[in-house]
């Protein structure tokens, strides 16, 4: 161990301060203190990493490689110290040296490796995989500037670079000796090998060096340390193709890791996204093959040693790329290579939204990676033959083939080849099987399974909410930290204890004071900690219906102004959301939220009853302040559109009540806590589908018959929130002229009634505390530990290395 005692820690810290900065700890800057502490914790973890690798090697253990374009890991310092069991030791050592640990922790920036739920889920999975003792590693791109940093200026979202790497990344270890070469463009050349067999290879390609930067992922007090491998791009010393200039080549290299999710409204942006996806999977697979061959004579047993989980559609090019590597680089036949792919790849689908089911124009893939396209084409050709030979109806064939209408359908590629296809909530998986991929489900029913998402309770409860998690431990002990599903249920024996209910309420108020201070510092707005903190924090998308929430606030504003006798319980409405830079409609909704906030917060009368807060640059760190302080969790997406959601789980685990539709994991939350401990409203998925398909719905019917809907809609164009009546015309048109695709007006009355019901529940303070306790008690099911155990039981079949 690097240090076992407070004294050893102090000695090592002081030595490093002198060695690196030439000063004593009391004389160096906070950023330098953070740098020294972070590298010490990283080195502490690296010792466990070696031991974990040795155990895997000795046991010849199967390993997971988890491909994802996002890993939203947030800040790691506190979580890593807690998982290592050294947090108190370090804190005591800092106190002895006269240093402030809290200030050092504040120097860390959120890693720019993700945007929303997809990336946060992947990060939670990495924590649980390590904490459960499984050998599993992530693969992602090391983005130079992340997604973007959101700045609110003049009532609008602006995007600026997320300079998360400005001061370096203490957690990564750059490993150039493990670099691989990724080839783009060029052409596939046929040749005869030494045995007289016909082979193919890629020639005249643009070569890029992919260098791994490894970040340790430490398990909770079990000495297991896995790896999150982040790939960065560097120029190759190989000759540049004659038709490519040196400057164009350097731009090509730089763009590969410049940022997450380039603008895909342009052809250039789409091609860059495709290049990023291919760069990631080619680098990750080459690295895995090299590691495998270091201990095995060939790749015949690759499925016994590795399983590749494809997190959503972005990494699906890994399938034809592995085929290419096996056939072109390692001389496998088509049949043998395909058999290996069928045994090693598993696919997680995260959406039923048509625009998110990736399709690539044939010419894009054929141009960027011609050999890979040849392989996709051949997979498709053989699939067609097989389906025709087995007399599959043409309608099913049309929905199942990979290439159609000049487009490569990535989900069809994955489902036809992978041995497992899973959804991420019970309702989501049902929709995949019955609607989205109904014909593929008929062909491969054995492949489909559900794995309801989860969150790491260590990050989102133990670390994020120390007051409440400590109180929970005082009641039921600490077994819940390692056994959350059954452990947290121990709280249920206190559900009728008024002392416990009061304690839950008191701790919630303390957390609300912390958030209120954050809002004062960042928004220059004072909010009442005794008001109801009502939060909707998630990526801005029309189906998530932040707009319906805003319409509710608008209606209350108008009603307070028009009716002196109307009294609303005090509310603080909290929003946190980023809109994709090219998603103009979502950015317009943010504009509306900000305009409404400005109007409400500056109204001397209305602001007595409610405040509206928009948290700028919402991310993991701000979420760790908002979630423990939230009373009401807004989960109001259109039923059937949200795959799962994870903010619903985080808020539930921190003692918030869910106000939501029967969508995503809300269905399972309602089943666990019971109808008395959640407020559900609105259309269910079947009802929404029926309205959508029979064409019987018109928002004008609601507008003309339900006054609150008319009030909210009219405010968009009557000058209420801007002198320019046309400023929010886009939103008006989207709802009224494009038939309210996400049924905002249809569900609006039910939403207002549910909001009123929630307000009444909140007024019964002991009853509310009991409901919050029950939500926490049942939240263990949504720990990612449970999810990972299910993945492993049904898909991965890894053995623990503890």
mmCIF file with all atom_site columns, N, CA and C in Angstrom, residues 241-279:
data_model
loop_
_atom_site.group_PDB
_atom_site.id
_atom_site.type_symbol
_atom_site.label_atom_id
_atom_site.label_alt_id
_atom_site.label_comp_id
_atom_site.label_asym_id
_atom_site.label_entity_id
_atom_site.label_seq_id
_atom_site.pdbx_PDB_ins_code
_atom_site.Cartn_x
_atom_site.Cartn_y
_atom_site.Cartn_z
_atom_site.occupancy
_atom_site.B_iso_or_equiv
_atom_site.pdbx_formal_charge
_atom_site.auth_seq_id
_atom_site.auth_comp_id
_atom_site.auth_asym_id
_atom_site.auth_atom_id
_atom_site.pdbx_PDB_model_num
ATOM 1   N N  . UNK A 1 241 ? -1.496  9.894  -47.920 1.00 0.00 ? 241 UNK A N  1
ATOM 2   C CA . UNK A 1 241 ? -1.895  9.700  -49.315 1.00 0.00 ? 241 UNK A CA 1
ATOM 3   C C  . UNK A 1 241 ? -1.690  10.958 -50.147 1.00 0.00 ? 241 UNK A C  1
ATOM 4   N N  . UNK A 1 242 ? -1.358  10.772 -51.427 1.00 0.00 ? 242 UNK A N  1
ATOM 5   C CA . UNK A 1 242 ? -0.989  11.879 -52.305 1.00 0.00 ? 242 UNK A CA 1
ATOM 6   C C  . UNK A 1 242 ? -2.090  12.919 -52.440 1.00 0.00 ? 242 UNK A C  1
ATOM 7   N N  . UNK A 1 243 ? -3.348  12.490 -52.324 1.00 0.00 ? 243 UNK A N  1
ATOM 8   C CA . UNK A 1 243 ? -4.449  13.434 -52.526 1.00 0.00 ? 243 UNK A CA 1
ATOM 9   C C  . UNK A 1 243 ? -4.865  14.141 -51.234 1.00 0.00 ? 243 UNK A C  1
ATOM 10  N N  . UNK A 1 244 ? -4.068  14.028 -50.162 1.00 0.00 ? 244 UNK A N  1
ATOM 11  C CA . UNK A 1 244 ? -4.372  14.655 -48.882 1.00 0.00 ? 244 UNK A CA 1
ATOM 12  C C  . UNK A 1 244 ? -3.235  15.590 -48.490 1.00 0.00 ? 244 UNK A C  1
ATOM 13  N N  . UNK A 1 245 ? -3.543  16.847 -48.223 1.00 0.00 ? 245 UNK A N  1
ATOM 14  C CA . UNK A 1 245 ? -2.511  17.787 -47.807 1.00 0.00 ? 245 UNK A CA 1
ATOM 15  C C  . UNK A 1 245 ? -2.157  17.572 -46.341 1.00 0.00 ? 245 UNK A C  1
ATOM 16  N N  . UNK A 1 246 ? -0.983  18.042 -45.949 1.00 0.00 ? 246 UNK A N  1
ATOM 17  C CA . UNK A 1 246 ? -0.521  17.880 -44.579 1.00 0.00 ? 246 UNK A CA 1
ATOM 18  C C  . UNK A 1 246 ? -1.472  18.572 -43.595 1.00 0.00 ? 246 UNK A C  1
ATOM 19  N N  . UNK A 1 247 ? -1.903  19.796 -43.932 1.00 0.00 ? 247 UNK A N  1
ATOM 20  C CA . UNK A 1 247 ? -2.804  20.529 -43.040 1.00 0.00 ? 247 UNK A CA 1
ATOM 21  C C  . UNK A 1 247 ? -4.166  19.853 -42.929 1.00 0.00 ? 247 UNK A C  1
ATOM 22  N N  . UNK A 1 248 ? -4.665  19.342 -44.056 1.00 0.00 ? 248 UNK A N  1
ATOM 23  C CA . UNK A 1 248 ? -5.939  18.625 -44.019 1.00 0.00 ? 248 UNK A CA 1
ATOM 24  C C  . UNK A 1 248 ? -5.829  17.369 -43.163 1.00 0.00 ? 248 UNK A C  1
ATOM 25  N N  . UNK A 1 249 ? -4.673  16.725 -43.241 1.00 0.00 ? 249 UNK A N  1
ATOM 26  C CA . UNK A 1 249 ? -4.450  15.513 -42.445 1.00 0.00 ? 249 UNK A CA 1
ATOM 27  C C  . UNK A 1 249 ? -4.457  15.846 -40.950 1.00 0.00 ? 249 UNK A C  1
ATOM 28  N N  . UNK A 1 250 ? -3.771  16.907 -40.555 1.00 0.00 ? 250 UNK A N  1
ATOM 29  C CA . UNK A 1 250 ? -3.740  17.288 -39.144 1.00 0.00 ? 250 UNK A CA 1
ATOM 30  C C  . UNK A 1 250 ? -5.128  17.688 -38.648 1.00 0.00 ? 250 UNK A C  1
ATOM 31  N N  . UNK A 1 251 ? -5.899  18.358 -39.496 1.00 0.00 ? 251 UNK A N  1
ATOM 32  C CA . UNK A 1 251 ? -7.282  18.695 -39.132 1.00 0.00 ? 251 UNK A CA 1
ATOM 33  C C  . UNK A 1 251 ? -8.116  17.439 -38.944 1.00 0.00 ? 251 UNK A C  1
ATOM 34  N N  . UNK A 1 252 ? -7.924  16.471 -39.836 1.00 0.00 ? 252 UNK A N  1
ATOM 35  C CA . UNK A 1 252 ? -8.619  15.189 -39.746 1.00 0.00 ? 252 UNK A CA 1
ATOM 36  C C  . UNK A 1 252 ? -8.326  14.525 -38.399 1.00 0.00 ? 252 UNK A C  1
ATOM 37  N N  . UNK A 1 253 ? -7.052  14.527 -38.007 1.00 0.00 ? 253 UNK A N  1
ATOM 38  C CA . UNK A 1 253 ? -6.659  13.908 -36.735 1.00 0.00 ? 253 UNK A CA 1
ATOM 39  C C  . UNK A 1 253 ? -7.289  14.648 -35.562 1.00 0.00 ? 253 UNK A C  1
ATOM 40  N N  . UNK A 1 254 ? -7.178  15.973 -35.591 1.00 0.00 ? 254 UNK A N  1
ATOM 41  C CA . UNK A 1 254 ? -7.692  16.768 -34.482 1.00 0.00 ? 254 UNK A CA 1
ATOM 42  C C  . UNK A 1 254 ? -9.195  16.595 -34.298 1.00 0.00 ? 254 UNK A C  1
ATOM 43  N N  . UNK A 1 255 ? -9.926  16.584 -35.399 1.00 0.00 ? 255 UNK A N  1
ATOM 44  C CA . UNK A 1 255 ? -11.381 16.519 -35.324 1.00 0.00 ? 255 UNK A CA 1
ATOM 45  C C  . UNK A 1 255 ? -11.887 15.222 -34.696 1.00 0.00 ? 255 UNK A C  1
ATOM 46  N N  . UNK A 1 256 ? -11.107 14.148 -34.812 1.00 0.00 ? 256 UNK A N  1
ATOM 47  C CA . UNK A 1 256 ? -11.567 12.856 -34.300 1.00 0.00 ? 256 UNK A CA 1
ATOM 48  C C  . UNK A 1 256 ? -11.900 12.896 -32.819 1.00 0.00 ? 256 UNK A C  1
ATOM 49  N N  . UNK A 1 257 ? -11.137 13.647 -32.048 1.00 0.00 ? 257 UNK A N  1
ATOM 50  C CA . UNK A 1 257 ? -11.366 13.682 -30.605 1.00 0.00 ? 257 UNK A CA 1
ATOM 51  C C  . UNK A 1 257 ? -11.703 15.089 -30.116 1.00 0.00 ? 257 UNK A C  1
ATOM 52  N N  . UNK A 1 258 ? -12.095 15.947 -31.038 1.00 0.00 ? 258 UNK A N  1
ATOM 53  C CA . UNK A 1 258 ? -12.343 17.347 -30.694 1.00 0.00 ? 258 UNK A CA 1
ATOM 54  C C  . UNK A 1 258 ? -13.511 17.492 -29.721 1.00 0.00 ? 258 UNK A C  1
ATOM 55  N N  . UNK A 1 259 ? -14.613 16.808 -30.001 1.00 0.00 ? 259 UNK A N  1
ATOM 56  C CA . UNK A 1 259 ? -15.778 16.948 -29.133 1.00 0.00 ? 259 UNK A CA 1
ATOM 57  C C  . UNK A 1 259 ? -16.776 15.827 -29.333 1.00 0.00 ? 259 UNK A C  1
ATOM 58  N N  . UNK A 1 260 ? -17.666 15.695 -28.365 1.00 0.00 ? 260 UNK A N  1
ATOM 59  C CA . UNK A 1 260 ? -18.707 14.673 -28.387 1.00 0.00 ? 260 UNK A CA 1
ATOM 60  C C  . UNK A 1 260 ? -19.872 15.123 -29.256 1.00 0.00 ? 260 UNK A C  1
ATOM 61  N N  . UNK A 1 261 ? -20.382 14.205 -30.068 1.00 0.00 ? 261 UNK A N  1
ATOM 62  C CA . UNK A 1 261 ? -21.567 14.435 -30.897 1.00 0.00 ? 261 UNK A CA 1
ATOM 63  C C  . UNK A 1 261 ? -21.462 15.695 -31.766 1.00 0.00 ? 261 UNK A C  1
ATOM 64  N N  . UNK A 1 262 ? -20.653 15.642 -32.805 1.00 0.00 ? 262 UNK A N  1
ATOM 65  C CA . UNK A 1 262 ? -20.614 16.769 -33.746 1.00 0.00 ? 262 UNK A CA 1
ATOM 66  C C  . UNK A 1 262 ? -22.002 17.019 -34.340 1.00 0.00 ? 262 UNK A C  1
ATOM 67  N N  . UNK A 1 263 ? -22.210 18.237 -34.805 1.00 0.00 ? 263 UNK A N  1
ATOM 68  C CA . UNK A 1 263 ? -23.475 18.638 -35.411 1.00 0.00 ? 263 UNK A CA 1
ATOM 69  C C  . UNK A 1 263 ? -23.778 17.740 -36.611 1.00 0.00 ? 263 UNK A C  1
ATOM 70  N N  . UNK A 1 264 ? -24.855 16.981 -36.523 1.00 0.00 ? 264 UNK A N  1
ATOM 71  C CA . UNK A 1 264 ? -25.173 16.040 -37.599 1.00 0.00 ? 264 UNK A CA 1
ATOM 72  C C  . UNK A 1 264 ? -26.236 16.585 -38.557 1.00 0.00 ? 264 UNK A C  1
ATOM 73  N N  . UNK A 1 265 ? -26.418 17.909 -38.564 1.00 0.00 ? 265 UNK A N  1
ATOM 74  C CA . UNK A 1 265 ? -27.330 18.493 -39.556 1.00 0.00 ? 265 UNK A CA 1
ATOM 75  C C  . UNK A 1 265 ? -26.604 18.779 -40.869 1.00 0.00 ? 265 UNK A C  1
ATOM 76  N N  . UNK A 1 266 ? -25.281 18.629 -40.868 1.00 0.00 ? 266 UNK A N  1
ATOM 77  C CA . UNK A 1 266 ? -24.491 18.817 -42.091 1.00 0.00 ? 266 UNK A CA 1
ATOM 78  C C  . UNK A 1 266 ? -23.852 17.504 -42.486 1.00 0.00 ? 266 UNK A C  1
ATOM 79  N N  . UNK A 1 267 ? -23.526 17.387 -43.760 1.00 0.00 ? 267 UNK A N  1
ATOM 80  C CA . UNK A 1 267 ? -22.868 16.160 -44.224 1.00 0.00 ? 267 UNK A CA 1
ATOM 81  C C  . UNK A 1 267 ? -21.509 16.004 -43.564 1.00 0.00 ? 267 UNK A C  1
ATOM 82  N N  . UNK A 1 268 ? -20.799 17.100 -43.396 1.00 0.00 ? 268 UNK A N  1
ATOM 83  C CA . UNK A 1 268 ? -19.494 17.043 -42.752 1.00 0.00 ? 268 UNK A CA 1
ATOM 84  C C  . UNK A 1 268 ? -19.612 16.541 -41.319 1.00 0.00 ? 268 UNK A C  1
ATOM 85  N N  . UNK A 1 269 ? -20.626 17.050 -40.594 1.00 0.00 ? 269 UNK A N  1
ATOM 86  C CA . UNK A 1 269 ? -20.823 16.620 -39.215 1.00 0.00 ? 269 UNK A CA 1
ATOM 87  C C  . UNK A 1 269 ? -21.208 15.156 -39.116 1.00 0.00 ? 269 UNK A C  1
ATOM 88  N N  . UNK A 1 270 ? -22.065 14.697 -40.031 1.00 0.00 ? 270 UNK A N  1
ATOM 89  C CA . UNK A 1 270 ? -22.456 13.280 -40.022 1.00 0.00 ? 270 UNK A CA 1
ATOM 90  C C  . UNK A 1 270 ? -21.246 12.385 -40.268 1.00 0.00 ? 270 UNK A C  1
ATOM 91  N N  . UNK A 1 271 ? -20.418 12.780 -41.227 1.00 0.00 ? 271 UNK A N  1
ATOM 92  C CA . UNK A 1 271 ? -19.246 11.974 -41.534 1.00 0.00 ? 271 UNK A CA 1
ATOM 93  C C  . UNK A 1 271 ? -18.272 11.948 -40.360 1.00 0.00 ? 271 UNK A C  1
ATOM 94  N N  . UNK A 1 272 ? -18.161 13.055 -39.655 1.00 0.00 ? 272 UNK A N  1
ATOM 95  C CA . UNK A 1 272 ? -17.290 13.089 -38.480 1.00 0.00 ? 272 UNK A CA 1
ATOM 96  C C  . UNK A 1 272 ? -17.810 12.160 -37.394 1.00 0.00 ? 272 UNK A C  1
ATOM 97  N N  . UNK A 1 273 ? -19.121 12.150 -37.183 1.00 0.00 ? 273 UNK A N  1
ATOM 98  C CA . UNK A 1 273 ? -19.686 11.200 -36.210 1.00 0.00 ? 273 UNK A CA 1
ATOM 99  C C  . UNK A 1 273 ? -19.324 9.763  -36.578 1.00 0.00 ? 273 UNK A C  1
ATOM 100 N N  . UNK A 1 274 ? -19.454 9.442  -37.857 1.00 0.00 ? 274 UNK A N  1
ATOM 101 C CA . UNK A 1 274 ? -19.144 8.091  -38.308 1.00 0.00 ? 274 UNK A CA 1
ATOM 102 C C  . UNK A 1 274 ? -17.658 7.791  -38.107 1.00 0.00 ? 274 UNK A C  1
ATOM 103 N N  . UNK A 1 275 ? -16.805 8.758  -38.391 1.00 0.00 ? 275 UNK A N  1
ATOM 104 C CA . UNK A 1 275 ? -15.373 8.558  -38.184 1.00 0.00 ? 275 UNK A CA 1
ATOM 105 C C  . UNK A 1 275 ? -15.070 8.297  -36.718 1.00 0.00 ? 275 UNK A C  1
ATOM 106 N N  . UNK A 1 276 ? -15.712 9.060  -35.832 1.00 0.00 ? 276 UNK A N  1
ATOM 107 C CA . UNK A 1 276 ? -15.497 8.855  -34.401 1.00 0.00 ? 276 UNK A CA 1
ATOM 108 C C  . UNK A 1 276 ? -15.909 7.448  -33.975 1.00 0.00 ? 276 UNK A C  1
ATOM 109 N N  . UNK A 1 277 ? -17.044 7.009  -34.466 1.00 0.00 ? 277 UNK A N  1
ATOM 110 C CA . UNK A 1 277 ? -17.530 5.680  -34.089 1.00 0.00 ? 277 UNK A CA 1
ATOM 111 C C  . UNK A 1 277 ? -16.570 4.585  -34.553 1.00 0.00 ? 277 UNK A C  1
ATOM 112 N N  . UNK A 1 278 ? -16.101 4.729  -35.778 1.00 0.00 ? 278 UNK A N  1
ATOM 113 C CA . UNK A 1 278 ? -15.180 3.714  -36.301 1.00 0.00 ? 278 UNK A CA 1
ATOM 114 C C  . UNK A 1 278 ? -13.836 3.770  -35.570 1.00 0.00 ? 278 UNK A C  1
ATOM 115 N N  . UNK A 1 279 ? -13.366 4.963  -35.291 1.00 0.00 ? 279 UNK A N  1
ATOM 116 C CA . UNK A 1 279 ? -12.107 5.133  -34.555 1.00 0.00 ? 279 UNK A CA 1
ATOM 117 C C  . UNK A 1 279 ? -12.180 4.409  -33.215 1.00 0.00 ? 279 UNK A C  1
#
